Amino acid sequence: MAAQVIIDEEECIGCESCVELCPSVFGWDEDSEKAFVNEGADANDDCVEEAVASCPSECIEVE
Ligand code: SF4
């Protein structure tokens, strides 16, 4: 099965770090002020790892 990126939205504090580092995979929801994973995003994109490492809430997972 292809890898999948998942954000625990309960834990996301909306710092936008993942969106800045990896806009191909992470989008920004203005209403909820939280990040989301773009539909059809490539979980193997190199920037995903960077985003995971920089997330202050450690709420991004790759499965
Ligand atoms: S880096 Fe983590 S806390 Fe910051 S917006 Fe992304 S998912 Fe949310």
CSV table of C-alpha atoms and ligand atoms in Angstrom, one decimal:
chain,number,residue,atom,x,y,z
A,1,MET,CA,0.0,0.0,0.0
A,2,ALA,CA,1.2,3.5,-0.8
A,3,ALA,CA,2.4,5.6,2.1
A,4,GLN,CA,0.0,8.1,3.6
A,5,VAL,CA,0.5,11.3,5.5
A,6,ILE,CA,-1.8,11.9,8.4
A,7,ILE,CA,-2.2,15.0,10.6
A,8,ASP,CA,-3.8,14.7,14.0
A,9,GLU,CA,-5.9,17.8,13.8
A,10,GLU,CA,-6.7,17.8,17.5
A,11,GLU,CA,-3.0,18.2,18.2
A,12,CYS,CA,-2.2,20.7,15.4
A,13,ILE,CA,-1.4,24.1,16.9
A,14,GLY,CA,-1.6,25.8,13.5
A,15,CYS,CA,2.0,27.0,13.3
A,16,GLU,CA,2.1,26.6,9.5
A,17,SER,CA,5.6,25.2,9.6
A,18,CYS,CA,4.6,22.1,7.5
A,19,VAL,CA,2.8,24.3,5.0
A,20,GLU,CA,5.8,26.5,4.5
A,21,LEU,CA,8.3,23.6,4.3
A,22,CYS,CA,6.2,21.3,2.2
A,23,PRO,CA,3.4,23.1,0.3
A,24,SER,CA,3.2,20.2,-2.2
A,25,VAL,CA,1.8,18.0,0.5
A,26,PHE,CA,0.4,20.3,3.2
A,27,GLY,CA,-2.4,22.8,2.7
A,28,TRP,CA,-3.7,25.5,5.1
A,29,ASP,CA,-7.3,25.7,6.2
A,30,GLU,CA,-8.2,29.3,6.9
A,31,ASP,CA,-11.4,28.5,8.7
A,32,SER,CA,-10.0,25.9,11.2
A,33,GLU,CA,-6.5,27.5,11.2
A,34,LYS,CA,-5.0,24.1,10.9
A,35,ALA,CA,-3.0,22.2,8.3
A,36,PHE,CA,-4.4,19.5,6.2
A,37,VAL,CA,-2.9,17.0,3.8
A,38,ASN,CA,-3.6,17.8,0.1
A,39,GLU,CA,-5.5,15.2,-1.8
A,40,GLY,CA,-3.3,12.9,-3.8
A,41,ALA,CA,-0.2,14.2,-2.0
A,42,ASP,CA,3.0,12.2,-2.5
A,43,ALA,CA,3.9,10.9,1.0
A,44,ASN,CA,7.4,10.0,-0.3
A,45,ASP,CA,8.2,13.6,-1.1
A,46,ASP,CA,11.5,14.5,0.7
A,47,CYS,CA,10.0,17.5,2.3
A,48,VAL,CA,7.5,15.4,4.3
A,49,GLU,CA,10.3,14.2,6.6
A,50,GLU,CA,11.4,17.8,7.1
A,51,ALA,CA,7.9,18.7,8.0
A,52,VAL,CA,7.5,15.8,10.4
A,53,ALA,CA,10.8,16.8,12.1
A,54,SER,CA,9.8,20.4,12.5
A,55,CYS,CA,6.2,20.0,13.7
A,56,PRO,CA,6.2,21.3,17.3
A,57,SER,CA,3.2,19.1,18.2
A,58,GLU,CA,4.6,16.0,16.6
A,59,CYS,CA,1.2,15.4,15.1
A,60,ILE,CA,2.3,14.5,11.6
A,61,GLU,CA,2.6,10.8,10.9
A,62,VAL,CA,3.5,8.8,7.8
A,63,GLU,CA,2.0,5.4,7.6
B,1,SF4,S1,3.7,21.7,11.6
B,1,SF4,FE1,2.4,20.5,12.9
B,1,SF4,S2,1.4,22.0,14.3
B,1,SF4,FE2,2.3,23.2,12.7
B,1,SF4,S3,0.7,23.5,11.2
B,1,SF4,FE3,1.8,21.6,10.6
B,1,SF4,S4,0.7,19.9,11.6
B,1,SF4,FE4,0.1,21.8,12.6
